[in-house]
Coordinates of C-alpha atoms and ligand atoms in Angstrom, one line a residue:
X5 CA -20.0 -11.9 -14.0
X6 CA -18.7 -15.4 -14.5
X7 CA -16.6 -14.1 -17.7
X8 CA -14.9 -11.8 -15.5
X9 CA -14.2 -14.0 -12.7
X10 CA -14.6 -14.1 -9.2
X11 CA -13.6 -15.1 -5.6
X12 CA -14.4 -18.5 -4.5
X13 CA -15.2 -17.4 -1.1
X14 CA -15.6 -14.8 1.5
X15 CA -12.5 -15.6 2.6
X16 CA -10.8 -15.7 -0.3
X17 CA -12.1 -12.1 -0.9
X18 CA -10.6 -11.5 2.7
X19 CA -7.3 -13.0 1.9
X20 CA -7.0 -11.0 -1.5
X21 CA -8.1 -7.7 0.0
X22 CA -5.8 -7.9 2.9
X23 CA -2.9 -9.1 0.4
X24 CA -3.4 -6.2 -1.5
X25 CA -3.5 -4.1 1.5
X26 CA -0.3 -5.6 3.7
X27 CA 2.5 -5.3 1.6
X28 CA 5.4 -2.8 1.4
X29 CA 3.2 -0.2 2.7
X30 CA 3.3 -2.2 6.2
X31 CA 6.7 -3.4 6.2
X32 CA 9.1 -1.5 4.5
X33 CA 7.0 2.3 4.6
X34 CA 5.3 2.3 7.7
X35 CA 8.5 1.5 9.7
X36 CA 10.4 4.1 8.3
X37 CA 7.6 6.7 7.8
X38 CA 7.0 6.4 11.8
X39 CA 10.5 6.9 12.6
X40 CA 10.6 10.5 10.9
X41 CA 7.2 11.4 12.7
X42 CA 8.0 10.7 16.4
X43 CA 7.2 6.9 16.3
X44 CA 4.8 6.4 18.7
X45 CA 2.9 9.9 18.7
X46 CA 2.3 8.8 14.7
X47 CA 1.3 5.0 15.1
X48 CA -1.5 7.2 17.1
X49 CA -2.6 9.1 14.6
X50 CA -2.2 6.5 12.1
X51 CA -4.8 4.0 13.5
X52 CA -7.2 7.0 14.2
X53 CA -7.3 7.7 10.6
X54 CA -7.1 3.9 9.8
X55 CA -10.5 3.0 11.9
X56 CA -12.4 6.6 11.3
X57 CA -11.5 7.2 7.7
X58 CA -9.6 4.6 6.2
X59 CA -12.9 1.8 7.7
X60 CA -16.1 3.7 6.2
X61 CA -13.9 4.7 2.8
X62 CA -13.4 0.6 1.9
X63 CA -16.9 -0.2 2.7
X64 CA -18.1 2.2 0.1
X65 CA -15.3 0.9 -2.2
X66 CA -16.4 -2.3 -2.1
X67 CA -19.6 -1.9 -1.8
X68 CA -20.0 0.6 -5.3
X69 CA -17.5 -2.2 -7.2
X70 CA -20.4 -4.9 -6.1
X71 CA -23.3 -3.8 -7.1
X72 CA -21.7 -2.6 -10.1
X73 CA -19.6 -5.6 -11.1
X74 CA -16.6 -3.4 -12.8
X75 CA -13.4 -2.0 -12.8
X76 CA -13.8 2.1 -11.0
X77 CA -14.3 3.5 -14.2
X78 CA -17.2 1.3 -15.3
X79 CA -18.7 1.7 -11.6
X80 CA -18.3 5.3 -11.7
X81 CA -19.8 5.3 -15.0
X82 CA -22.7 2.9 -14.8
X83 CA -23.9 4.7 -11.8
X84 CA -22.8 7.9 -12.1
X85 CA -22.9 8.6 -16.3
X86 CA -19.7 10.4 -18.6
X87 CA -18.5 13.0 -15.5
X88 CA -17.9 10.8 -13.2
X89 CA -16.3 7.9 -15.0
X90 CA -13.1 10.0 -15.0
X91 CA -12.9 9.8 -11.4
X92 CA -12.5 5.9 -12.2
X93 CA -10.5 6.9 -14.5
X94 CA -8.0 9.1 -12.4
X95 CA -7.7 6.4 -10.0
X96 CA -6.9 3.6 -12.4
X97 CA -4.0 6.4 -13.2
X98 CA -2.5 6.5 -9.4
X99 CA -2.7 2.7 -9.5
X100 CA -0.6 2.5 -12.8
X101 CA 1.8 5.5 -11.5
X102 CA 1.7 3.4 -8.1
X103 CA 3.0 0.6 -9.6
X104 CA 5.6 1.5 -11.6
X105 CA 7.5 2.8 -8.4
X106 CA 6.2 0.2 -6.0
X107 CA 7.8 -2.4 -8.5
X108 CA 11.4 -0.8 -8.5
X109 CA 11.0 -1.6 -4.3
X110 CA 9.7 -4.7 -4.3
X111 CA 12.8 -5.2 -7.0
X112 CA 15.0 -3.9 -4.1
X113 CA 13.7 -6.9 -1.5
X114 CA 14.1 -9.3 -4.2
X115 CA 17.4 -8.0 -4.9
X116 CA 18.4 -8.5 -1.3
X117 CA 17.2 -12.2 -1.1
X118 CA 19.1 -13.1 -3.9
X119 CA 21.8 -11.2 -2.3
X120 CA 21.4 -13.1 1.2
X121 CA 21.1 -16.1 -0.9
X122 CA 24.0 -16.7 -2.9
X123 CA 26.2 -13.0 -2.7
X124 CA 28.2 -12.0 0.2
X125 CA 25.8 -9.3 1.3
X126 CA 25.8 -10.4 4.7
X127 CA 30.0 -10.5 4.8
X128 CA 29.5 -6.4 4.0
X129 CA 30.9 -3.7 6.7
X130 CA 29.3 -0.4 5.4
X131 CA 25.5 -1.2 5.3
X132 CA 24.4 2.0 4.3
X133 CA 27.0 2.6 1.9
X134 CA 25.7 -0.9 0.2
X135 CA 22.3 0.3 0.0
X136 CA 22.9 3.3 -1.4
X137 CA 25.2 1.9 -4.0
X138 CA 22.6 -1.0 -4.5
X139 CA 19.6 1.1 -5.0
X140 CA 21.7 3.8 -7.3
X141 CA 22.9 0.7 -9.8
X142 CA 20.5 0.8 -12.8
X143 CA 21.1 -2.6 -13.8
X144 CA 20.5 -4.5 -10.9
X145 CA 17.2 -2.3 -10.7
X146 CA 16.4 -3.0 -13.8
X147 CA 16.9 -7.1 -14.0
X148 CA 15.4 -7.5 -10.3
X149 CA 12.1 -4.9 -11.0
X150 CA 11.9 -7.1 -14.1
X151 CA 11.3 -10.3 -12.6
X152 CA 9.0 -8.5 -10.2
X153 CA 7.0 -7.3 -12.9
X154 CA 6.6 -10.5 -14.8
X155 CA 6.0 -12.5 -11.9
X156 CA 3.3 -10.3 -11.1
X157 CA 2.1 -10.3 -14.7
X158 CA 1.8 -14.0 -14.7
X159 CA -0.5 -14.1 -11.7
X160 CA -2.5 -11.7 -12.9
X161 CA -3.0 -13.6 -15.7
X162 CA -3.8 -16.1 -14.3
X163 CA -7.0 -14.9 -13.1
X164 CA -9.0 -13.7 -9.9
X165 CA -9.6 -17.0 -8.8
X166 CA -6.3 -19.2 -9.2
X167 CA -4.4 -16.4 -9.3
X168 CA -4.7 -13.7 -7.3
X169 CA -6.7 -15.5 -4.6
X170 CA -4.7 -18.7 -4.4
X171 CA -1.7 -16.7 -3.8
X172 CA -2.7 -14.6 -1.2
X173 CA -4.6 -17.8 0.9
X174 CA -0.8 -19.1 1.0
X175 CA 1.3 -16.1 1.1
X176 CA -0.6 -14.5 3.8
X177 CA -0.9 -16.6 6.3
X178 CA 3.2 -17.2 6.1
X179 CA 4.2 -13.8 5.8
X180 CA 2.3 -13.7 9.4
X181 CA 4.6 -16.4 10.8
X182 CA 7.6 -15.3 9.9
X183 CA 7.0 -11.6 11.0
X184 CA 6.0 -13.0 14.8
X185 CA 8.9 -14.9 14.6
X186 CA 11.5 -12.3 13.8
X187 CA 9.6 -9.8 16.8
X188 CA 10.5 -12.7 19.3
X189 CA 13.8 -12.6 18.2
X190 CA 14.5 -9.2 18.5
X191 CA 12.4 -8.8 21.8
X192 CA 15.4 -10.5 23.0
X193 CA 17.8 -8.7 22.2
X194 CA 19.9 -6.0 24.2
X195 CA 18.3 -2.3 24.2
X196 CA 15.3 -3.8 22.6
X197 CA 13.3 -2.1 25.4
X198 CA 14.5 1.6 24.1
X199 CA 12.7 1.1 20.4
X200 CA 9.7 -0.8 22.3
X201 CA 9.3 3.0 24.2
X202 CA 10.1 4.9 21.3
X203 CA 7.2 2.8 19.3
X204 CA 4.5 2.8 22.1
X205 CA 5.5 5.9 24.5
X206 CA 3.9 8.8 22.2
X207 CA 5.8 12.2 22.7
X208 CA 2.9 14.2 21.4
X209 CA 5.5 17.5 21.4
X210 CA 6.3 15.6 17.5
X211 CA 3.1 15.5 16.3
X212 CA 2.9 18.9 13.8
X213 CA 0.9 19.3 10.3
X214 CA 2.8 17.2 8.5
X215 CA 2.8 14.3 11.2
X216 CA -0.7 14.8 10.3
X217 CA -1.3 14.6 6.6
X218 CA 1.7 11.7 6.3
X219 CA -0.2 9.3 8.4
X220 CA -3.3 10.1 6.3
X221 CA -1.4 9.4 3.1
X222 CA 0.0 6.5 4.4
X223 CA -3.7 5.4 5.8
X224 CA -4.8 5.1 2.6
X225 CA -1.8 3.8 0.7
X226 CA -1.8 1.1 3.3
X227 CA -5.1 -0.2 3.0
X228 CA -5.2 0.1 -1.1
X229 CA -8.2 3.0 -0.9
X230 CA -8.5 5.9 -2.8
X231 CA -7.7 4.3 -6.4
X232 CA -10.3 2.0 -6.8
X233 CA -8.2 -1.4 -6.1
X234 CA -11.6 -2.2 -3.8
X235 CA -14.0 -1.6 -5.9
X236 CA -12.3 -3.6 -8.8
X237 CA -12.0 -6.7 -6.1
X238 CA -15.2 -6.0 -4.7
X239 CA -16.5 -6.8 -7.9
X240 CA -15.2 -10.1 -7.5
X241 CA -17.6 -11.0 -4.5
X242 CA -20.9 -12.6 -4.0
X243 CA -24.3 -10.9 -2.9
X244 CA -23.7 -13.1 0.2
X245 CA -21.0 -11.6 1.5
X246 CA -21.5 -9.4 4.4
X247 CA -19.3 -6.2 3.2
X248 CA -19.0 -4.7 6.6
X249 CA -17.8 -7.7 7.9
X250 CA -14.9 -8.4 5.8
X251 CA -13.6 -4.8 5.0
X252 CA -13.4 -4.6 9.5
X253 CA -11.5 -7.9 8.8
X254 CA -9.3 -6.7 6.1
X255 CA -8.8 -3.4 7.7
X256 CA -7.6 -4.8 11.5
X257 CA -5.7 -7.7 9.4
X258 CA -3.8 -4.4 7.5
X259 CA -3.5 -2.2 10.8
X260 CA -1.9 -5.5 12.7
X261 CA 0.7 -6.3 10.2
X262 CA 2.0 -2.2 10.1
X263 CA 2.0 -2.2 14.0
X264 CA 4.0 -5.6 14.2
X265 CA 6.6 -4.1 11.7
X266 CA 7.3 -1.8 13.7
X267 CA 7.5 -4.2 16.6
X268 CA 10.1 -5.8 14.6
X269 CA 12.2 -3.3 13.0
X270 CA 12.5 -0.8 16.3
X271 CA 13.8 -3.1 18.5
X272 CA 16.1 -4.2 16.2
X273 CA 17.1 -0.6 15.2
X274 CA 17.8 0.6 18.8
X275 CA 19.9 -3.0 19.9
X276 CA 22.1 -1.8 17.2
X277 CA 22.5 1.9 18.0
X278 CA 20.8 3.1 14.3
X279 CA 18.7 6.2 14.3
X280 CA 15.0 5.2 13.6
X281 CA 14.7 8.0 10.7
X282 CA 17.6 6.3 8.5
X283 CA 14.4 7.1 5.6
X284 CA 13.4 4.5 3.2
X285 CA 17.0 2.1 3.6
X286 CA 15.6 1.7 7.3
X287 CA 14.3 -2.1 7.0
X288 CA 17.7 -2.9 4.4
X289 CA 19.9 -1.0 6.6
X290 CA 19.1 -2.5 10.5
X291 CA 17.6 -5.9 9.5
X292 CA 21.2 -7.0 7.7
X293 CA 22.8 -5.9 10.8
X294 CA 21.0 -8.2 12.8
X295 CA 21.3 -10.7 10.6
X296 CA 25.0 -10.6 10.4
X297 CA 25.4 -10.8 14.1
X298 CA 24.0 -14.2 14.1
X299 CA 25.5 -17.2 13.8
X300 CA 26.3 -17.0 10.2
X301 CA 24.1 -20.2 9.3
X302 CA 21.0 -18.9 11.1
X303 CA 22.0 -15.0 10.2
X304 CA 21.0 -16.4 6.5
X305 CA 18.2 -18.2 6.9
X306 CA 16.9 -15.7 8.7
X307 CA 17.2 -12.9 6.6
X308 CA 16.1 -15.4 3.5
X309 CA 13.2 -15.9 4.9
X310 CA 12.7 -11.9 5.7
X311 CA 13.6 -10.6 2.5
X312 CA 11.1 -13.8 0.8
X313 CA 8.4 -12.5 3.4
X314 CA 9.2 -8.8 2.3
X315 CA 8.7 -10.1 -1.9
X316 CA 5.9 -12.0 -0.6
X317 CA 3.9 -9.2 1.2
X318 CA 5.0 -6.8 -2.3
X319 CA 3.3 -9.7 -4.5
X320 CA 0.2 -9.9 -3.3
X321 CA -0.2 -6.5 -3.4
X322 CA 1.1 -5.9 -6.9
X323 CA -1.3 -8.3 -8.3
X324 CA -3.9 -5.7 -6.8
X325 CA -2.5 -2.7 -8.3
X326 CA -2.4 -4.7 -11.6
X327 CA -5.4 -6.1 -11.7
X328 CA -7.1 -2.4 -11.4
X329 CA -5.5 -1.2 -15.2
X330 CA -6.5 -4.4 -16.7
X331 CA -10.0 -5.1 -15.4
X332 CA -10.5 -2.0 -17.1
X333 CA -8.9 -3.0 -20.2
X334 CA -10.7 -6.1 -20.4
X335 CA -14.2 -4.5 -19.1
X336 CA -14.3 -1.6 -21.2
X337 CA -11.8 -2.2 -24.5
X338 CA -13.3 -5.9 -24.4
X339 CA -9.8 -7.2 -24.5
X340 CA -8.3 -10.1 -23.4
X341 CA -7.0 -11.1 -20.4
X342 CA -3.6 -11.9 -21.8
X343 CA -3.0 -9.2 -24.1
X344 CA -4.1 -6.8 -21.2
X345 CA -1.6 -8.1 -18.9
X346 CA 1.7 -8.0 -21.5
X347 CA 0.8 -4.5 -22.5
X348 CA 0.0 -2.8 -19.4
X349 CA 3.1 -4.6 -17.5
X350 CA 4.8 -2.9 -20.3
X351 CA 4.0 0.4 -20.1
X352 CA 3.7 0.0 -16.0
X353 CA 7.8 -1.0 -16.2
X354 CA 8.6 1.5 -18.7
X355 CA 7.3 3.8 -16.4
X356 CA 8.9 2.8 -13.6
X357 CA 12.7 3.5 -15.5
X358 CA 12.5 7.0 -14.0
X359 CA 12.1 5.9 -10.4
X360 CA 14.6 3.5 -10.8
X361 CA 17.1 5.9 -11.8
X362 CA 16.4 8.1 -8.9
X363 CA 18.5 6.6 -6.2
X364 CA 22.0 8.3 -7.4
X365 CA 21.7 6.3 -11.2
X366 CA 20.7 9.9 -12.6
X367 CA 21.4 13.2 -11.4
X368 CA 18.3 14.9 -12.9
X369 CA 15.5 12.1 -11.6
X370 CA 18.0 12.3 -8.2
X371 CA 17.4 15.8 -7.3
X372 CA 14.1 17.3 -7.4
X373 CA 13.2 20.9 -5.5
X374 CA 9.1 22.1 -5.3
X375 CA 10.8 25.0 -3.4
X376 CA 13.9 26.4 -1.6
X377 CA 15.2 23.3 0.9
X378 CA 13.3 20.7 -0.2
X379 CA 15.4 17.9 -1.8
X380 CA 12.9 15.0 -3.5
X381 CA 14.1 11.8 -6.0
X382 CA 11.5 11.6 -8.7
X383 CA 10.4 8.6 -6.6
X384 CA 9.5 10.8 -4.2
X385 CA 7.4 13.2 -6.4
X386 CA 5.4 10.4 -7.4
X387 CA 4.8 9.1 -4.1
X388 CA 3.4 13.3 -2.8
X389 CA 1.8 13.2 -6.2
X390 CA -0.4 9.9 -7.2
X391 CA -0.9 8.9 -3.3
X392 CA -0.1 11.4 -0.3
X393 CA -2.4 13.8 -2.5
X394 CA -4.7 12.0 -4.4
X395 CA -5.0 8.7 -2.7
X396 CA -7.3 10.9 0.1
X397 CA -8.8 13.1 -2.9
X398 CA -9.9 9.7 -4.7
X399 CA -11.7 8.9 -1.2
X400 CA -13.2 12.4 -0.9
X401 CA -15.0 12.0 -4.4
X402 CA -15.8 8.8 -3.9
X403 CA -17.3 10.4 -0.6
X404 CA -19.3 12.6 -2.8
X405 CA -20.1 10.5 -5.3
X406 CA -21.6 8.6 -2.6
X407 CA -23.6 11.1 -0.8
X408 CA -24.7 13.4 -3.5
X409 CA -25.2 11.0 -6.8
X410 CA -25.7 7.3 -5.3
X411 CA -27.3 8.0 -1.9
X412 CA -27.2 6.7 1.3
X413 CA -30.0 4.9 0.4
X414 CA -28.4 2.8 -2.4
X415 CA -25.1 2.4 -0.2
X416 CA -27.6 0.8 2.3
X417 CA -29.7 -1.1 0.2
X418 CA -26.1 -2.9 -1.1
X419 CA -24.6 -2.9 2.1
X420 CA -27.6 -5.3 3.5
X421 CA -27.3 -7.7 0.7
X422 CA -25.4 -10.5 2.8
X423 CA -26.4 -8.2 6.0
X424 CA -29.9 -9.2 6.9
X425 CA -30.0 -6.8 9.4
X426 CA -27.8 -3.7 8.2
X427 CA -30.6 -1.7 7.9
X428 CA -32.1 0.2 10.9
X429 CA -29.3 -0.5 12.8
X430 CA -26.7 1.5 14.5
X431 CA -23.9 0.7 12.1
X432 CA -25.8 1.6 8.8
X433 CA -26.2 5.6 11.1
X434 CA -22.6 5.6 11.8
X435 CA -21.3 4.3 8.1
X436 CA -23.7 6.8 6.4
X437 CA -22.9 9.3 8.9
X438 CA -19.1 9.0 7.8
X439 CA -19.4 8.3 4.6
X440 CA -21.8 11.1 3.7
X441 CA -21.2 13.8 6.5
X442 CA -17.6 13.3 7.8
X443 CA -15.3 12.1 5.1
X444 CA -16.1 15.0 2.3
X445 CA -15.4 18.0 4.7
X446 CA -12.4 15.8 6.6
X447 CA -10.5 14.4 3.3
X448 CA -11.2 18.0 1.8
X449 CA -10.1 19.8 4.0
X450 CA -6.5 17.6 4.5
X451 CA -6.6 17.6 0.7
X452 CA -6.3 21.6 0.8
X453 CA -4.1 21.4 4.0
X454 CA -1.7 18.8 2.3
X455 CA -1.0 20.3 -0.9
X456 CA 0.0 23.6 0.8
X457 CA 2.3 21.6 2.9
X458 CA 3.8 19.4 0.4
X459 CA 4.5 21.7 -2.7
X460 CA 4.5 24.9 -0.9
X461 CA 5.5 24.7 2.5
X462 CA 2.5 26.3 4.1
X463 CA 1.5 24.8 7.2
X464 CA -1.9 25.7 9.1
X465 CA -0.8 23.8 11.7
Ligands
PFF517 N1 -1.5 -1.4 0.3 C1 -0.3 -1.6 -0.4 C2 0.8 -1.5 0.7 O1 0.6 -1.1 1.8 O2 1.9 -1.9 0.4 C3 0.0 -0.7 -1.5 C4 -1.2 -0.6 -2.4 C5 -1.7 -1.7 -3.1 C6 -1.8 0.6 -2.7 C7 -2.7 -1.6 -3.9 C8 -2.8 0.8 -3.5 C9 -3.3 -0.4 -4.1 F1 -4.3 -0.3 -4.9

């Protein structure tokens, strides 16, 4: 253990877990996700998945990368043998093929600070033209993911403790501030009231199969499940950390930063007569808009400070999909840290080129079709492939890997370790319950239901 590192603290545990959990997910996806699905009517379903699913899912995670001490394939393997080490193994994939697009994003907000900062992005007329052009010109992709990447690579690097956990105790609590401060804002201004009903009146007329299955994807994505990010960091903690305890924290920490994007950006959407599905330019699009109505000295710090709290929120959790690729390197090639770090990054960016040719830079990663009157980016394809699908199939398996190869019992027996009195009581029935009973038919049943639905248009419901 104390080669591979490890958190200082419970709460730095706490502040890693929920760094890797809020990030671009919350802010910039969530936002944007709700305002296709009926805002409101989805936040609903989102939570309910968050608190039923999403809850019992981290616990397990965490739980299996404790008392294993490794990265998911390791875990899988130690307590599982050959067979199910490629379950690790598949989710170490979605992390890598997670990364490579989350990077281009995060490259987008770093992008746009820079732009705030010294460019005259906030002196632009046609916001949406901007975007667009912005996010179809391969070079500024390309230098901005860049810095993203090795930012992110030098973190990692530096290990768990100074790292990844000194980050997030700083970046976290910061990002929070300047979120509450931009929903105060906007709460003021005119028509804010129309996106406050749209957020928090649901219309449950929109809720169809799809509502459905997107909020479960973006359950998962949002709290880092399904790939194994947990049980790489909950190798990182002590036997004295009460697991229950902290995922709850991480998980209501995650679930409160979505819900006060949203608080922000719909306000700020309807105020300035922008349609809340605008798609993934939504937070670029509306927040410069604000910005550039206010005075111009405040219209730039403010949006600095967004756009910085935007790169913040993607750092903390790119570190976490990192981390996952080369804690495996390190565990099972017995490589080091360093030379884990450069060549993953590597192959992580080079990976990413695709996705960041998709927004108009290349025709043939632009347009993508599973069947008639669909219209994907490759980014897109990548997102339905390595998390609306398989982030929920990763939490099935682990589901039942759980219930039908490491028992309840063993799940139990881990659980109680910093939990003196887990065992016996009502919370060890429900976590077993939904862990063992609810989660494999639930996540694979949706897993059936969502690929018919995504790559084939059939929908049950
Ligand atoms: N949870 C992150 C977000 O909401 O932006 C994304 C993510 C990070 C997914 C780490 C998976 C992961 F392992």
């Amino acid at each position: 253990m104390a080669s591979r590192g490890g958190f200082s603290s419970k709460i730095g545990f706490i502040a890693a877990a929920a760094g890797s959990a809020v990030g671009l997910g919350n802010i910039w996806q969530f936002p944007y996700v709700a305002g296709e699905n009926g805002g409101a009517a989805f936040l609903l379903i989102y939570v309910a998945w968050i608190f039923l699913i999403g809850l019992p899912i981290m616990v397990g995670e965490v739980a299996v990368g404790r008392n294993t001490g490794a990265n998911p394939f390791g875990a899988y393997k130690k307590l599982g043998g050959k067979k199910w080490a490629w379950v690790g193994f598949f989710g170490i994939l979605c992390g890598v093929m997670i990364l490579s697009f989350y990077n281009v994003v995060a490259g987008w907000a770093f992008g746009y600070f820079v732009q705030l900062s010294f460019g005259d992005l906030l002196q632009q007329k046609e916001l949406s033209n901007y975007f667009y052009n912005y996010t179809a010109d391969f070079s500024d992709n390309l230098i901005y993911s860049l810095v993203f990447m090795v930012l992110t690579g030098f973190i990692v690097y530096r290990g768990v403790q100074k790292g990844i956990e000194g980050t997030s105790k700083v970046l976290m609590p910061t990002l929070f501030i300047i979120l509450i401060l931009i929903i105060i804002y906007g709460l003021n201004l005119p028509n804010a009231a129309d996106g406050v009903a749209f957020y928090l009146v649901p219309d449950f007329s929109l809720i169809n199969g799809a509502t459905i299955y997107s909020a479960l994807g973006q359950a998962f994505f949002s709290l880092s499940l399904g790939m194994g990010a947990l049980i790489t960091y909950g190798s990182y903690i002590s036997k004295e950390d009460n697991i229950v305890n902290s995922a709850t924290w991480v998980t209501i920490s995650d679930t409160l930063v979505a819900f006060l994007a949203g608080l922000m950006i719909f306000p700020l959407v309807f105020s300035q007569g922008q349609s809340p599905s605008e798609g993934p330019g939504l937070v670029f699009i509306a927040l410069v808009g604000i910005f550039q109505n206010m005075p111009p000295l405040l219209g730039k710090l403010v949006g600095c400070s967004f756009f910085l709290l935007l790169c913040f929120a993607a750092l903390t959790s790119t570190i976490s999909l990192l981390e996952v690729p080369v804690a495996f390197l390190v565990d099972q090639k017995k490589w080091s840290r360093k030379k884990s770090v450069i060549v993953m990054s590597a192959i992580i960016f080079a990976l990413g080129l695709p996705s960041m040719l998709s927004y108009g830079a290349s025709d043939l990663f632009s347009n993508f079709a599973y069947y008639e009157g669909t219209s994907k980016t490759f980014m897109d394809v990548v997102q339905d492939l390595f998390f609306v699908v398989s982030l929920p199939l990763g939490g099935f398996l682990l589901s039942i890997f759980i219930a039908r190869h490491w028992k309840a019992k063993s799940l139990s027996e881990e659980i109680s370790q910093g939990y003196a009195s887990y065992k016996g009581s009502v919370i060890e029935k429900y976590f077993n319950l939904m862990i063992t009973m609810v989660c494999p038919v639930v996540l694979g049943f949706m897993f059936i239901l969502t690929v018919l639905q995504k790559f084939f248009g059939v929908s049950i419901f």
